[in-house]
Amino acid sequence: MSDNGKLLDVQHVTVEFHIGGLLGGTLLTAVNDISFSLDNDKPEILTLAGESGSGKTTLSRLLLRDLEPTRGKVLFEGRDLSTIRNRSEFKEFMKKVQPVFQNPFETFNPLRRVDAYLFDTAMNFGIAKTRRDAAEVVDAALRNVGLSLDEVRQRYPHELSGGQIQRVSVARALISKPKLILADEPVSMVDASLRMEIVNLFQKLRDEQKVSVIYITHDLATAYYISDRIGIMLRGYVVESGPVEDVLERPVHPYTQLLKESVPDPAPKERETWAKHIALGTTEVKEYGRIGCKFAGRCPHVMDVCRKADPPDVQVGNQTVKCYLYTEQGTKAAAGTPN
Ligand SMILES: Nc1ncnc2c1ncn2[C@@H]1O[C@H](COP(=O)(O)OP(=O)(O)OP(=O)(O)O)[C@@H](O)[C@H]1O
Ligand SMILES: [Mg+2]
């Protein structure tokens, strides 16, 4: 099967959840017609950012084949994930696509030594046949994240710092020599002062191990420093995407502009304030159910047309933007002509 040079090819994926009970429930489209791809020979860090409840985790579950799309498909190295049928095929897939989760203290059982997990991973994936081989594999993975087997041997999770344990979980993900790491909020539980240290690892892995990373976050600061590309998510849609410098320095979608404005000062020493989590409560479900642009209720530039149908994707400079402002209607409205 040809992979067309693509490591990952996400084609028009949509996920619908039934919410609100069996009778009279409603459909929530948590991921709405999203497409993007990663090249085989150009490892990169792609960030998916957006406020809480924008569909980031649902999208990452599709990529881990933890969830089947309602429509559309995900191809990894040219293979449609829905054709993975048995455990051994799934294991082969998981060797190449590895997750790193939000809370390392949940990933590791407090009563089990952390090195035991690493040894198990090496043996279960068939990377090592003997414990001696496994020790080598585990040590090499730990060295990639600035640790060593000697440092973590016989240690329990609580005997390691938050930063160290998250580095161990990145090392665990590296044991099978994956081509893609999916990191869902990997630093949100880590002390702010240690975040850059962990996310910098992703750049090192991209450059030295040729691993691509999909980095999911609320934190535009770390995203800005480590990503190549970024997609801004809003209620199931990617509303703006492109090279990270363009999107975050010159955002064109009013929603990205709002996210950026919620960051008072992007200077490095102030960057902690970039990590803004905007909780919206009931606004969330209301916005998901909205006809037309999901941002219409909060957008300072809203026009009549925005409430009628989904905005199209428009190319503005280096960015792809889902917004009427950059269509003919928007240009006319800006010039004072009624739309
Ligand atoms: N299994 C499910 N059943 C019903 N609704 C779901 C399910 N999983 C997620 N949702 C809903 O889909 C929407 C997107 O959720 P998702 O967890 O993907 O968002 P997120 O961007 O990861 O949010 P956060 O930043 O808080 O982690 C939310 O409104 C959520 O309540
Ligand atoms: Mg999430």
Coordinates of C-alpha atoms and ligand atoms in Angstrom, one line a residue:
M1 CA 0.0 0.0 0.0
S2 CA 1.4 3.4 -0.9
D3 CA 1.7 6.0 1.8
N4 CA 2.3 8.9 -0.6
G5 CA 5.2 10.0 1.6
K6 CA 2.8 10.7 4.5
L7 CA 3.4 9.4 8.0
L8 CA -0.1 10.5 9.1
D9 CA -2.9 11.5 6.9
V10 CA -6.1 12.6 8.6
Q11 CA -8.9 12.9 6.1
H12 CA -12.1 14.8 7.0
V13 CA -12.6 13.1 10.4
T14 CA -15.8 13.8 12.3
V15 CA -16.8 12.4 15.7
E16 CA -20.4 12.7 16.9
F17 CA -21.4 11.9 20.5
H18 CA -24.9 11.4 21.6
I19 CA -25.5 13.5 24.7
G20 CA -28.5 14.1 26.9
G21 CA -30.0 10.6 27.4
L22 CA -31.5 8.0 25.1
L23 CA -34.8 9.9 24.3
G24 CA -34.7 13.4 23.0
G25 CA -30.9 13.5 23.2
T26 CA -28.8 15.6 20.9
L27 CA -25.7 15.1 18.8
L28 CA -22.5 16.9 19.8
T29 CA -19.9 17.0 17.0
A30 CA -16.7 17.0 19.0
V31 CA -14.5 16.8 16.0
N32 CA -15.9 18.4 12.8
D33 CA -14.4 17.6 9.4
I34 CA -10.7 17.9 10.3
S35 CA -7.9 17.2 7.8
F36 CA -4.2 17.5 8.1
S37 CA -1.1 15.4 7.5
L38 CA 2.5 14.8 8.6
D39 CA 5.3 14.0 6.1
N40 CA 7.3 10.8 6.4
D41 CA 10.7 12.4 5.8
K42 CA 10.2 15.7 7.6
P43 CA 9.6 15.1 11.3
E44 CA 7.9 18.1 12.9
I45 CA 6.1 19.3 16.0
L46 CA 2.5 20.0 15.4
T47 CA 0.5 21.7 18.1
L48 CA -3.2 21.5 18.6
A49 CA -4.3 24.3 20.9
G50 CA -7.6 25.6 22.1
E51 CA -9.6 26.2 25.2
S52 CA -11.2 23.4 27.2
G53 CA -13.8 21.4 25.4
S54 CA -12.6 22.1 21.9
G55 CA -12.1 18.5 20.8
K56 CA -8.4 18.1 21.3
T57 CA -8.5 14.9 23.3
T58 CA -11.2 13.4 21.1
L59 CA -9.0 14.1 18.0
S60 CA -6.0 12.5 19.7
R61 CA -8.1 9.4 20.6
L62 CA -8.8 9.0 16.9
L63 CA -5.1 9.0 16.1
L64 CA -4.4 6.4 18.7
R65 CA -7.2 4.3 17.4
D66 CA -8.9 4.5 20.8
L67 CA -12.0 5.8 19.0
E68 CA -13.5 5.3 15.5
P69 CA -14.4 8.3 13.5
T70 CA -18.1 8.7 12.7
R71 CA -17.0 9.9 9.2
G72 CA -13.7 10.3 7.5
K73 CA -10.5 8.3 8.1
V74 CA -7.1 8.3 9.6
L75 CA -4.2 6.7 7.7
F76 CA -0.9 5.9 9.3
E77 CA 1.9 5.1 6.8
G78 CA -0.8 4.7 4.2
R79 CA -2.9 2.2 6.3
D80 CA -6.4 3.1 7.3
L81 CA -6.6 2.5 11.1
S82 CA -10.0 1.0 10.8
T83 CA -8.5 -2.0 9.0
I84 CA -6.4 -2.9 12.0
R85 CA -8.2 -6.0 13.1
N86 CA -6.2 -8.0 15.6
R87 CA -4.0 -7.6 18.6
S88 CA -0.7 -8.2 16.8
E89 CA -1.5 -5.6 14.2
F90 CA -2.5 -3.2 16.9
K91 CA 0.7 -3.9 18.8
E92 CA 2.8 -3.1 15.6
F93 CA 0.8 0.1 15.2
M94 CA 1.4 1.1 18.9
K95 CA 5.1 0.6 18.6
K96 CA 5.1 3.4 16.0
V97 CA 2.6 5.7 17.7
Q98 CA 3.0 6.3 21.4
P99 CA 1.0 8.4 23.8
V100 CA 2.4 10.6 26.6
F101 CA -0.4 11.5 29.0
Q102 CA -1.2 14.5 31.2
N103 CA -0.7 13.1 34.7
P104 CA 2.4 10.9 35.1
F105 CA 1.3 10.0 38.6
E106 CA -1.8 8.4 37.1
T107 CA 0.2 6.6 34.4
F108 CA 2.4 4.9 37.0
N109 CA 1.0 2.8 39.8
P110 CA 2.3 4.3 43.1
L111 CA 3.0 0.8 44.5
R112 CA 5.2 -0.3 41.6
R113 CA 8.8 0.7 40.8
V114 CA 9.0 2.9 37.7
D115 CA 11.8 0.8 36.2
A116 CA 9.5 -2.2 36.2
Y117 CA 7.2 -0.4 33.7
L118 CA 10.1 0.4 31.4
F119 CA 11.3 -3.2 31.5
D120 CA 7.8 -4.5 30.8
T121 CA 7.4 -2.2 27.8
A122 CA 10.7 -3.4 26.3
M123 CA 9.8 -7.1 26.8
N124 CA 6.1 -6.8 25.8
F125 CA 6.9 -5.0 22.5
G126 CA 9.5 -7.6 21.8
I127 CA 12.2 -4.9 21.7
A128 CA 14.4 -7.0 24.1
K129 CA 14.5 -10.8 24.5
T130 CA 16.4 -10.9 27.8
R131 CA 16.5 -8.7 30.9
R132 CA 20.1 -7.8 30.1
D133 CA 19.0 -6.5 26.6
A134 CA 16.1 -4.8 28.2
A135 CA 18.4 -2.9 30.6
E136 CA 20.3 -1.6 27.6
V137 CA 17.2 -0.5 25.8
V138 CA 15.7 1.1 28.9
D139 CA 18.9 2.9 29.8
A140 CA 19.2 4.3 26.2
A141 CA 15.6 5.6 26.3
L142 CA 16.2 7.2 29.7
R143 CA 19.4 8.8 28.4
N144 CA 17.4 10.4 25.6
V145 CA 15.4 12.3 28.3
G146 CA 18.5 13.3 30.4
L147 CA 18.2 10.4 32.9
S148 CA 19.7 7.0 33.3
L149 CA 18.7 3.6 34.5
D150 CA 21.0 4.0 37.5
E151 CA 19.0 7.1 38.5
V152 CA 15.6 5.5 38.4
R153 CA 16.4 1.9 39.4
Q154 CA 14.3 0.6 42.3
R155 CA 12.5 4.0 42.7
Y156 CA 8.8 4.4 43.3
P157 CA 6.9 7.2 41.5
H158 CA 6.7 9.4 44.7
E159 CA 10.5 9.2 45.0
L160 CA 10.9 11.1 41.7
S161 CA 10.0 14.8 41.1
G162 CA 7.1 15.8 38.9
G163 CA 9.6 16.8 36.1
Q164 CA 11.5 13.5 36.5
I165 CA 8.5 11.3 36.4
Q166 CA 7.2 13.0 33.3
R167 CA 10.6 12.5 31.7
V168 CA 10.3 8.8 32.6
S169 CA 7.0 8.7 30.8
V170 CA 8.5 10.2 27.7
A171 CA 11.3 7.6 28.0
R172 CA 8.7 4.8 28.2
A173 CA 7.1 6.1 25.1
L174 CA 10.5 6.0 23.3
I175 CA 11.3 2.4 24.0
S176 CA 9.6 1.1 20.9
K177 CA 11.3 3.7 18.8
P178 CA 8.1 5.3 17.7
K179 CA 7.7 7.6 14.7
L180 CA 5.0 9.7 16.2
I181 CA 4.4 10.8 19.8
L182 CA 1.0 12.1 20.8
A183 CA 1.4 14.2 23.9
D184 CA -2.0 15.4 25.4
E185 CA -1.3 18.2 27.9
P186 CA 2.0 16.6 28.9
V187 CA 3.1 19.5 31.1
S188 CA -0.1 20.9 32.6
M189 CA 0.5 19.0 35.8
V190 CA 4.2 19.9 35.9
D191 CA 5.5 22.9 37.8
A192 CA 5.5 25.9 35.5
S193 CA 9.3 26.3 36.0
L194 CA 10.0 22.8 34.6
R195 CA 7.7 23.0 31.6
M196 CA 10.2 24.2 29.0
E197 CA 12.7 21.6 30.1
I198 CA 10.1 18.8 29.2
V199 CA 8.8 20.3 26.0
N200 CA 12.4 21.0 24.8
L201 CA 12.8 17.3 24.9
F202 CA 10.3 17.1 22.0
Q203 CA 12.5 19.3 19.9
K204 CA 15.5 17.1 20.7
L205 CA 13.6 14.0 19.7
R206 CA 12.4 15.6 16.5
D207 CA 16.0 16.6 15.6
E208 CA 17.9 13.6 16.8
Q209 CA 15.5 10.7 16.6
K210 CA 13.4 12.0 13.7
V211 CA 10.2 11.6 15.8
S212 CA 7.2 13.7 14.9
V213 CA 5.2 15.0 17.9
I214 CA 1.6 16.1 18.1
Y215 CA 1.5 18.4 21.1
I216 CA -1.8 19.2 22.6
T217 CA -2.0 22.1 25.0
H218 CA -3.7 25.2 26.4
D219 CA -0.4 26.8 26.7
L220 CA 0.4 29.1 23.8
A221 CA 3.8 29.9 25.3
T222 CA 5.3 26.4 25.1
A223 CA 3.5 25.9 21.8
Y224 CA 5.2 29.0 20.4
Y225 CA 8.6 28.0 21.5
I226 CA 8.6 24.4 20.3
S227 CA 6.2 23.9 17.4
D228 CA 6.7 24.0 13.7
R229 CA 3.0 24.3 12.9
I230 CA -0.1 25.0 15.0
G231 CA -3.8 24.3 14.6
I232 CA -6.2 26.4 16.7
M233 CA -9.3 24.4 17.7
L234 CA -12.7 25.7 18.5
R235 CA -15.7 23.5 19.2
G236 CA -14.6 20.7 17.0
Y237 CA -13.1 22.8 14.2
V238 CA -9.6 23.8 13.3
V239 CA -10.3 27.5 12.8
E240 CA -6.8 28.7 12.0
S241 CA -3.7 26.7 11.1
G242 CA -0.2 27.4 9.7
P243 CA 3.4 28.0 10.7
V244 CA 3.5 28.8 14.4
E245 CA 5.2 32.2 14.0
D246 CA 2.5 33.4 11.6
V247 CA -0.4 32.1 13.6
L248 CA 0.7 33.4 17.0
E249 CA 2.5 36.6 15.9
R250 CA -0.1 37.7 13.4
P251 CA -3.3 35.8 14.1
V252 CA -6.1 36.4 11.6
H253 CA -9.0 34.5 13.1
P254 CA -10.8 36.6 15.7
Y255 CA -10.8 33.6 18.1
T256 CA -7.0 33.2 17.8
Q257 CA -6.7 37.0 18.4
L258 CA -8.8 36.6 21.5
L259 CA -6.7 33.7 22.8
K260 CA -3.6 35.7 22.2
E261 CA -5.0 38.8 23.9
S262 CA -5.7 36.8 26.9
V263 CA -2.0 36.6 27.2
P264 CA -0.9 40.0 28.6
D265 CA 2.8 39.8 27.8
P266 CA 4.5 37.3 25.6
A267 CA 8.0 38.2 26.9
P268 CA 9.8 35.1 28.0
K269 CA 9.9 35.9 31.7
E270 CA 6.1 36.6 31.6
R271 CA 5.2 33.6 29.6
E272 CA 3.6 31.7 32.5
T273 CA 0.7 34.0 32.1
W274 CA 0.2 32.7 28.6
A275 CA -1.0 29.5 30.0
K276 CA -4.6 30.6 30.3
H277 CA -7.3 28.1 30.7
I278 CA -10.6 29.7 29.8
A279 CA -13.5 27.8 31.4
L280 CA -16.8 28.4 29.7
G281 CA -19.2 26.0 31.5
T282 CA -22.5 25.9 29.7
T283 CA -21.4 28.1 26.9
E284 CA -19.6 25.0 25.6
V285 CA -22.7 22.9 24.7
K286 CA -24.5 26.0 23.4
E287 CA -21.6 26.8 21.1
Y288 CA -21.4 23.3 19.8
G289 CA -25.1 23.4 18.9
R290 CA -24.8 26.7 17.1
I291 CA -25.5 26.9 13.3
G292 CA -22.8 28.7 11.4
C293 CA -19.6 29.9 13.0
K294 CA -19.2 28.6 16.6
F295 CA -17.5 31.8 17.6
A296 CA -20.4 34.1 16.4
G297 CA -21.7 34.7 19.9
R298 CA -18.4 36.0 21.1
C299 CA -16.9 37.5 18.0
P300 CA -16.5 41.3 17.9
H301 CA -16.7 41.2 14.1
V302 CA -19.8 39.0 13.7
M303 CA -21.9 39.5 10.5
D304 CA -25.3 38.1 9.6
V305 CA -23.8 35.5 7.3
C306 CA -21.8 34.0 10.2
R307 CA -25.0 32.8 11.9
K308 CA -26.3 31.1 8.7
A309 CA -23.7 28.5 7.6
D310 CA -20.3 27.1 8.4
P311 CA -17.6 29.5 7.3
P312 CA -15.4 28.2 4.4
D313 CA -11.6 27.6 4.8
V314 CA -9.8 30.6 3.3
Q315 CA -6.1 31.1 2.7
V316 CA -4.8 34.3 4.3
G317 CA -1.0 34.6 3.9
N318 CA 0.5 31.5 5.3
Q319 CA -2.6 30.6 7.3
T320 CA -5.7 28.6 6.5
V321 CA -8.6 30.3 8.3
K322 CA -12.2 29.4 8.8
C323 CA -13.8 32.8 8.8
Y324 CA -16.2 34.9 6.7
L325 CA -14.2 38.1 7.3
Y326 CA -11.7 37.0 4.6
T327 CA -14.4 36.1 2.0
E328 CA -16.1 38.4 -0.4
Q329 CA -18.9 39.0 2.2
G330 CA -16.4 40.1 4.8
T331 CA -14.6 42.4 2.4
K332 CA -17.8 44.1 1.4
A333 CA -18.9 44.5 5.0
A334 CA -15.6 46.1 5.9
A335 CA -16.1 48.5 3.0
G336 CA -19.6 49.4 4.3
T337 CA -21.5 47.6 1.5
P338 CA -24.4 45.6 3.0
N339 CA -24.0 41.8 2.7
Ligands
LIG1 N1 -17.3 10.1 25.4 C1 -18.0 11.2 25.2 N2 -19.3 11.3 25.2 C2 -20.0 12.5 25.1 N3 -19.3 13.7 25.0 C3 -18.0 13.7 25.0 C4 -17.2 12.5 25.1 N4 -15.9 12.8 25.1 C5 -15.8 14.1 24.9 N5 -17.1 14.7 24.9 C6 -17.4 16.1 24.7 O1 -16.8 16.5 23.5 C7 -16.3 17.8 23.6 C8 -14.8 17.9 23.4 O2 -14.1 17.2 24.4 P1 -12.6 16.9 24.5 O3 -12.3 16.2 25.7 O4 -12.1 16.4 23.2 O5 -12.0 18.4 24.6 P2 -10.6 19.0 24.9 O6 -10.3 20.0 23.9 O7 -9.6 17.9 25.1 O8 -10.8 19.7 26.4 P3 -9.8 19.9 27.6 O9 -8.9 21.0 27.2 O10 -10.6 20.2 28.7 O11 -9.0 18.6 27.8 C9 -16.7 18.3 25.1 O12 -17.8 19.0 25.0 C10 -16.9 17.0 25.8 O13 -17.8 17.1 26.8
MG2 MG -8.4 17.2 26.6

